[in-house]
Amino acid sequence: MVVETNKFERRISLYGDWRMSLVESLSEYRDLLIENNLIDGRSRTRISQLLDSIQDDHLYVAFVAEFSRGKSELINATFFSDLGRRVLPSSAGRTTMCPTELRYDDDVEPRIMLLPTETRQTENSMSDYKSRPEEWKILPLNLDSPDAVAESLKRVTDILRVTKERASELGFLIAREPTDDDGLQVGEDGLVEVPKWRHATINYPHPLLKQGLVIQDTPGLNALGAEPELTLGMLRSAHAIVFVLAADTGVTKSDMSVWRNHVCAGEDSSCNNKLVVLNKVDVLWDDMRHRSEIDEQVRSQLDITARTLDVPTRNLFALSAQKALLGRTRADGHLVQLSGIGAFESALASMLIPAKQDIVRNRISDGVQDIIALNRSILTRREKDAAAHIKEIDALSARNVDVIKETLNKLKLEKEQLDVNMRRFQASRAVFAKHTNQLYEHINPSRIEQLIARSKRDMAVSLTTLGMRQHMNIFLTDVTGIMEDAAVEIKQLYDLMASAYGRFQAEHGVTKIEPRKFSSQRFRREIDSLNIRHDFFMRGVSLVMTEQNTLVKRYYDTVMSKVRDVFERAGRDVDDWIRSVMSPLETEIREHQSQLRRRLESMKRISRTGDSLEERMEEMRFTLDEVIGQRDELEQNISKLQKCLEKSADQSHPVRRAVARQRSNRNADNIVPLNRPSHRS
Ligand SMILES: Nc1nc2c(ncn2[C@@H]2O[C@H](COP(=O)(O)OP(=O)(O)O)[C@@H](O)[C@H]2O)c(=O)[nH]1
Ligand SMILES: [Mg+2]
C-alpha cells in the first residue's frame, strides 16, 4: 500500500526553500552594492529590514466554526498526524474552550501559554497582553512524550463554573431560552460554564510551524461573539480561513451566524481565501449501500451547502477528519484516500502559499526597485563620465592650449550650474518641509487619541445601541477624513519631488529615476473594512445595550485600537518614505559633483604640469573597464534576484489565480515591477 505524503507539508517546504533562495540572492546583491560603493545608509537599512521580514514571515490559517464540527480533529489530521496520536483535544461537546494559536518561535522554549478569562474585564485586548508574559500562565511542554504534550494541551478545555451575572460581566452572552443556541446555557444549579482561559498560545517545534505556519483554532460562535478582536483582527489577517460544517448536522442557524457575521462579516462570500469543509462524511458511510449511492448523497449535500452559503463548489470539500487521522496514524493509505482529506490539503496549500508568496514578492520588489534604479543610474553616470573624460584627454593630444582652456571652462561652467541648482534644491527643501509638517499634523497620534477620547465620552452618555452606532459612525467618518487629507498632502509632496528630480534630469543629464511612490490606499482600505464590519456587528446586536455592556464596550475598544494601529503603521511608513524619497537624487547629485571635481582637477594638472597624457589615458581606460565589469556583475545579480521574484509558471490553478488576483488587488499600491535600466550609454 502506498502511504500518501502530506501534500501540504511538501508545498510548505518548497515555499521555505524559495524564501531561503530569496534571502540568499538579496544578501548577495547587497554585498555587491557595498563592495562597489553603490549604496547609502538608508538603502542598506531598508535591505536589512526586507531580509528580516522574509525570515520571520508567517502564514496564518484560521479554523472557524461552531463547536463540535471537528475543527480540532481536522487540525490534528492535517498537521499533527505524524505524532501518531490526537494532539489537540477533540471530543463530543464543547472541547476547545478558548481560541488557541499554534506556532513556533525558537526564542522561547516549547510551552503552552494561557491567558486567564478574568482579563476580559480589563480594557486591554488580547494583543495588548501579548507583550505582557507575566499575565499568562506558562506550562513547559515535555517533547519527549506525545502523551505528555497532549495532556498539557488539554488545558485549553479548562472551564470555570460561575453565576450568570459573573458570566455576563466577563462578556459572555447567556441564552435566554434553553433552545437558544447563541448563548451559554444556565445549568440546573444556576451556574454557567465559561472557559477558564481567554486565549492559549502553543509554542511547538513542529516542522510546519518552524517554517512560519501559524494555526488558529477557534472554539465556536460564543467565543467569537465575546471576543470581537477575533473577527476584527485574527480573521481579517488570516491568509486562509477554513470554515467547517458537519455532515450530520447540515447547515444550522448558528453555523450560518458564524459564516455571515464572522467569516464573511460583510465581505463577499465568494472571497477566495475561504475554504468550506463538510466534515464527518463518514456518518454517511454504510456497508449496506453502494459506494456510488453514498457519493451521490455527499454530492447533493455539497450542492445544498454551496447554495446556502453562496460559495463556489470548487471551494467546498467533503471529508472525514477522523478517518484521515486514523488512517494516517495506522499508515492505512486506503483509509486516508477514502477520507477525502487530500483534495482539501491540496486546495489549502494552493490557496495559501501562492497568495502569501505574492505578498512577499510584492513587498520585496517594491522595496528594492528604487535601490536598483539608483545604482544602475550611478553606474551609468560613472561610465559616461569616464568615457567623456577619455574624449577630453584625447582632444588634448595636440596639446593645444586653446582646447585645454575651452575644456576647462566648459567643466567650470557645468560645475557652477550644478552648484546653483543644488542651492535651489536646498531652498525647495523648505517648501518640502512645510508639506511634511502638514502631513505629520494630519496623522499625528495625539489627534487620533483626541478623536478616540471624544468618541468614548459621547458613547458613555449614549443610552441606546442606535446612539452608540451613530457615534461610532461619526468616529469612523472623521478617521476616514484624516486619511483623505493625508493622501492629498502625500500627492503634493510627491509632485514636488518629481519636479525636482525632473529639473536635475533635464539640466544635468542625471539618469531618469523617479522618486519612490507612496500610497496610503492600503491604510484607507483597512479603515473601510472596519466600517463594513462595524455595520455588520451592530446589525447582530439587537438588544438595547449601553456603554456599560462589556461586550459592546470591548467591541468599540477593539475598533479604536485597530484604528490606532493603522495610524501607527501609516506614520512609520510615511516617516520612512519622507526620509528616503530625497536620498536617490542627493546621492546622484553628489556623485555628479565629485566626478566634475575630479575631471577639473585632472585637466588642471595636465595643463599645469604637462602630466603624461598617455598615463592619464591608461588610467581612465582602466577605470572605464572596471565600471563596465561592475555593471555586468550587478546586472547578473539583479537578474538572479528578479528570477526569484518572478511568478512561477505553475500558478494556473483557478482558485490560486483568483486568490492571487484578489491579493494583488489588495496590494496593488505596492506592486511595482522592477524596471529595466532606463538607458545605458
Ligand atoms: N464521525 C466523525 N466524527 C468526527 C469527525 N471529526 C470530528 N469528529 C467528532 O466530533 C466531535 C467534535 O470534534 P472536535 O474536533 O472537538 O470539534 P471542534 O469543537 O470543532 O474542535 C468529537 O467527538 C470528534 O471525535 C469525523 O470526521 N467523523
Ligand atoms: Mg476544538
XYZ file of C-alpha atoms in Angstrom, residues 74-364:
291
model
C -9.113 18.392 11.210
C -6.076 20.268 12.549
C -4.837 17.046 14.136
C -5.254 15.129 10.884
C -3.752 17.772 8.619
C -0.850 18.963 10.697
C -0.118 16.584 13.529
C -0.812 13.082 12.303
C 2.914 12.257 12.329
C 2.826 12.271 16.122
C 0.801 9.099 15.938
C -1.976 10.388 18.132
C -4.540 13.093 18.686
C -2.699 16.166 19.954
C -5.372 18.822 20.257
C -8.195 17.602 22.457
C -11.226 16.674 20.389
C -14.331 15.063 21.787
C -18.083 15.410 21.868
C -19.467 18.676 23.240
C -17.576 21.911 23.751
C -13.944 20.899 23.848
C -11.739 23.740 22.789
C -12.984 26.389 25.130
C -10.618 29.189 24.231
C -9.136 30.471 20.979
C -5.883 28.621 20.510
C -2.911 29.589 18.446
C -0.296 27.049 17.396
C 3.019 28.481 16.295
C 6.729 28.195 16.794
C 9.116 30.828 17.930
C 12.592 29.463 18.565
C 13.475 32.234 21.007
C 11.328 30.607 23.662
C 11.066 27.055 24.956
C 8.248 24.773 23.777
C 5.335 25.679 26.019
C 1.690 26.490 26.349
C 0.720 29.980 27.488
C -2.719 30.626 28.919
C -4.363 33.996 29.447
C -6.903 33.942 32.307
C -10.524 34.735 31.494
C -10.587 37.437 34.192
C -8.523 39.653 31.875
C -11.703 40.130 29.847
C -12.829 42.584 32.457
C -9.990 44.923 31.704
C -9.926 47.248 28.745
C -6.926 45.522 27.252
C -7.209 43.479 24.122
C -5.615 40.064 23.637
C -2.868 41.612 21.577
C -2.099 44.050 24.391
C -1.439 41.031 26.565
C 0.960 39.513 24.058
C 3.659 41.854 25.283
C 2.983 41.057 28.948
C 4.015 37.455 29.572
C 3.699 37.930 33.346
C -0.102 37.941 32.923
C -0.099 34.462 31.368
C 0.146 31.054 32.964
C 3.044 29.265 31.306
C 3.472 25.486 31.189
C 6.549 23.945 29.520
C 5.874 21.087 27.089
C 7.644 17.779 27.501
C 8.517 16.950 23.920
C 9.869 13.509 24.762
C 6.371 12.196 25.083
C 3.444 12.875 22.703
C 1.158 11.729 25.522
C 2.565 14.358 27.862
C 2.166 17.014 25.146
C -1.462 16.012 24.547
C -2.041 16.069 28.315
C -0.678 19.633 28.583
C -2.774 20.767 25.641
C -5.879 19.587 27.460
C -5.619 22.842 29.421
C -7.461 24.553 26.522
C -10.588 22.695 27.654
C -10.469 24.034 31.231
C -13.688 25.609 32.434
C -14.948 27.660 35.350
C -18.443 27.451 36.767
C -19.725 30.922 37.560
C -23.005 32.697 38.165
C -24.973 34.134 35.284
C -24.102 37.645 36.411
C -20.419 36.897 36.553
C -20.523 35.353 33.089
C -22.207 38.490 31.731
C -19.620 40.647 33.435
C -16.977 38.687 31.607
C -18.688 39.466 28.323
C -20.421 36.169 27.562
C -23.918 36.093 26.146
C -26.332 33.977 28.183
C -29.055 32.031 26.392
C -32.490 33.350 27.261
C -34.221 30.091 26.372
C -32.890 26.574 26.768
C -33.338 26.213 22.993
C -31.286 29.312 22.201
C -28.054 28.336 20.604
C -26.420 31.726 20.534
C -25.715 31.985 24.240
C -24.335 29.935 27.103
C -26.832 27.654 28.837
C -27.553 28.026 32.542
C -27.295 24.729 34.392
C -29.792 23.395 36.925
C -27.666 24.781 39.719
C -27.983 28.249 38.194
C -24.329 28.276 37.153
C -22.799 28.755 33.717
C -19.697 27.097 32.339
C -17.240 29.597 30.946
C -13.756 28.971 29.571
C -11.064 29.314 32.192
C -8.730 30.901 29.645
C -9.243 33.764 27.306
C -6.560 32.689 24.896
C -3.957 29.931 24.541
C -0.721 30.080 22.578
C 1.089 26.840 21.976
C 4.751 27.120 21.079
C 5.569 23.825 19.491
C 8.546 22.915 17.246
C 6.576 21.114 14.540
C 8.350 21.287 11.134
C 5.468 23.235 9.567
C 5.244 25.680 12.428
C 9.013 26.117 12.229
C 8.519 27.229 8.621
C 6.310 30.057 9.828
C 2.884 28.437 9.715
C 0.518 29.715 12.397
C -2.694 27.782 13.020
C -5.617 29.342 14.787
C -8.282 27.141 16.280
C -11.412 28.928 17.455
C -13.949 27.432 19.818
C -17.297 28.481 18.326
C -19.907 31.171 17.962
C -19.976 32.093 21.597
C -16.295 32.838 21.876
C -16.291 34.673 18.567
C -19.105 36.879 19.759
C -17.431 37.534 23.090
C -14.080 38.460 21.619
C -14.560 40.972 18.783
C -10.826 41.051 18.303
C -11.006 37.579 16.751
C -13.290 38.756 13.973
C -11.742 42.165 13.538
C -8.139 41.109 13.868
C -7.313 37.449 13.609
C -9.812 36.515 10.903
C -9.108 39.607 8.906
C -5.398 38.984 8.762
C -5.601 35.222 8.164
C -4.225 34.151 4.803
C -6.764 31.350 4.676
C -9.921 30.681 6.646
C -11.261 27.156 6.867
C -14.937 27.057 7.754
C -16.072 23.656 8.999
C -19.548 22.128 8.844
C -20.599 18.652 9.859
C -22.457 16.260 7.566
C -24.626 15.015 10.416
C -25.919 18.463 11.387
C -26.036 20.194 7.985
C -26.022 23.991 7.981
C -27.644 25.120 11.233
C -28.744 28.590 12.266
C -25.630 29.102 14.366
C -23.384 27.820 11.548
C -24.959 30.498 9.363
C -24.375 33.091 12.028
C -20.670 32.206 12.267
C -20.390 32.246 8.492
C -22.169 35.547 7.921
C -21.084 37.578 10.893
C -17.580 36.316 11.424
C -16.140 34.553 8.406
C -17.629 36.874 5.779
C -18.584 39.808 8.008
C -19.741 41.990 5.184
C -17.265 40.726 2.623
C -18.239 38.863 -0.475
C -18.817 35.219 0.473
C -17.053 34.034 -2.648
C -13.893 35.643 -1.301
C -11.139 33.381 -2.257
C -9.289 32.986 0.971
C -12.079 30.820 2.345
C -12.445 27.065 2.160
C -15.513 25.278 3.388
C -15.218 21.750 4.726
C -18.148 19.414 5.084
C -16.685 17.173 7.760
C -17.804 13.842 9.218
C -18.928 12.412 5.878
C -18.128 9.014 7.374
C -21.506 9.181 9.117
C -22.988 8.591 5.674
C -20.791 5.572 5.005
C -22.817 2.447 5.139
C -21.670 -1.040 4.151
C -25.177 -1.899 3.049
C -25.180 0.774 0.370
C -23.270 1.034 -2.837
C -20.363 3.467 -2.951
C -21.923 5.401 -5.826
C -25.092 5.899 -3.831
C -23.124 7.354 -0.931
C -21.118 9.581 -3.290
C -24.351 10.865 -4.767
C -25.643 11.753 -1.334
C -22.425 13.589 -0.455
C -22.573 15.473 -3.738
C -26.112 16.576 -3.169
C -25.254 17.757 0.353
C -22.342 19.716 -1.101
C -24.634 21.352 -3.652
C -27.066 22.422 -0.965
C -24.224 23.807 1.133
C -22.787 25.712 -1.826
C -26.142 27.336 -2.457
C -26.868 28.088 1.185
C -23.506 29.748 1.756
C -23.228 31.101 -1.759
C -19.732 29.753 -2.327
C -18.367 28.151 -5.494
C -18.290 24.342 -5.250
C -14.570 24.333 -6.007
C -14.005 25.853 -2.562
C -16.028 23.105 -0.877
C -14.632 19.789 0.362
C -16.336 16.763 1.797
C -14.116 14.716 4.084
C -13.753 12.824 7.294
C -11.118 14.276 9.585
C -11.494 11.404 11.973
C -10.839 8.701 9.342
C -7.967 10.729 7.921
C -6.290 10.900 11.325
C -6.943 7.228 11.973
C -5.650 6.269 8.528
C -2.501 8.300 8.958
C -1.669 7.067 12.426
C -2.117 3.477 11.214
C -0.360 4.134 7.884
C -3.510 2.938 6.142
C -3.292 4.705 2.763
C -6.634 3.390 1.586
C -8.490 4.870 4.538
C -6.683 8.193 4.111
C -7.683 8.264 0.471
C -11.255 7.395 1.325
C -11.334 10.174 3.924
C -11.090 12.787 1.155
C -8.572 14.905 3.064
C -6.057 15.002 0.177
C -8.111 17.324 -2.034
C -8.681 19.692 0.860
C -4.989 19.828 1.728
C -4.011 20.491 -1.883
C -6.525 23.310 -2.116
C -5.388 24.784 1.181
C -1.766 24.724 0.088
C -2.668 26.148 -3.322
C -4.640 28.926 -1.750
C -2.264 29.793 0.988
C 1.186 29.595 -0.458
C 0.896 31.443 -3.786
C -1.156 34.164 -2.100
C 1.455 34.562 0.596
C 4.257 34.322 -1.918
C 2.691 37.188 -3.861
C 2.657 39.349 -0.780
C 6.331 38.664 -0.057
C 7.242 39.105 -3.697
C 5.457 42.451 -3.946
C 6.957 43.693 -0.720
C 10.484 42.869 -1.853
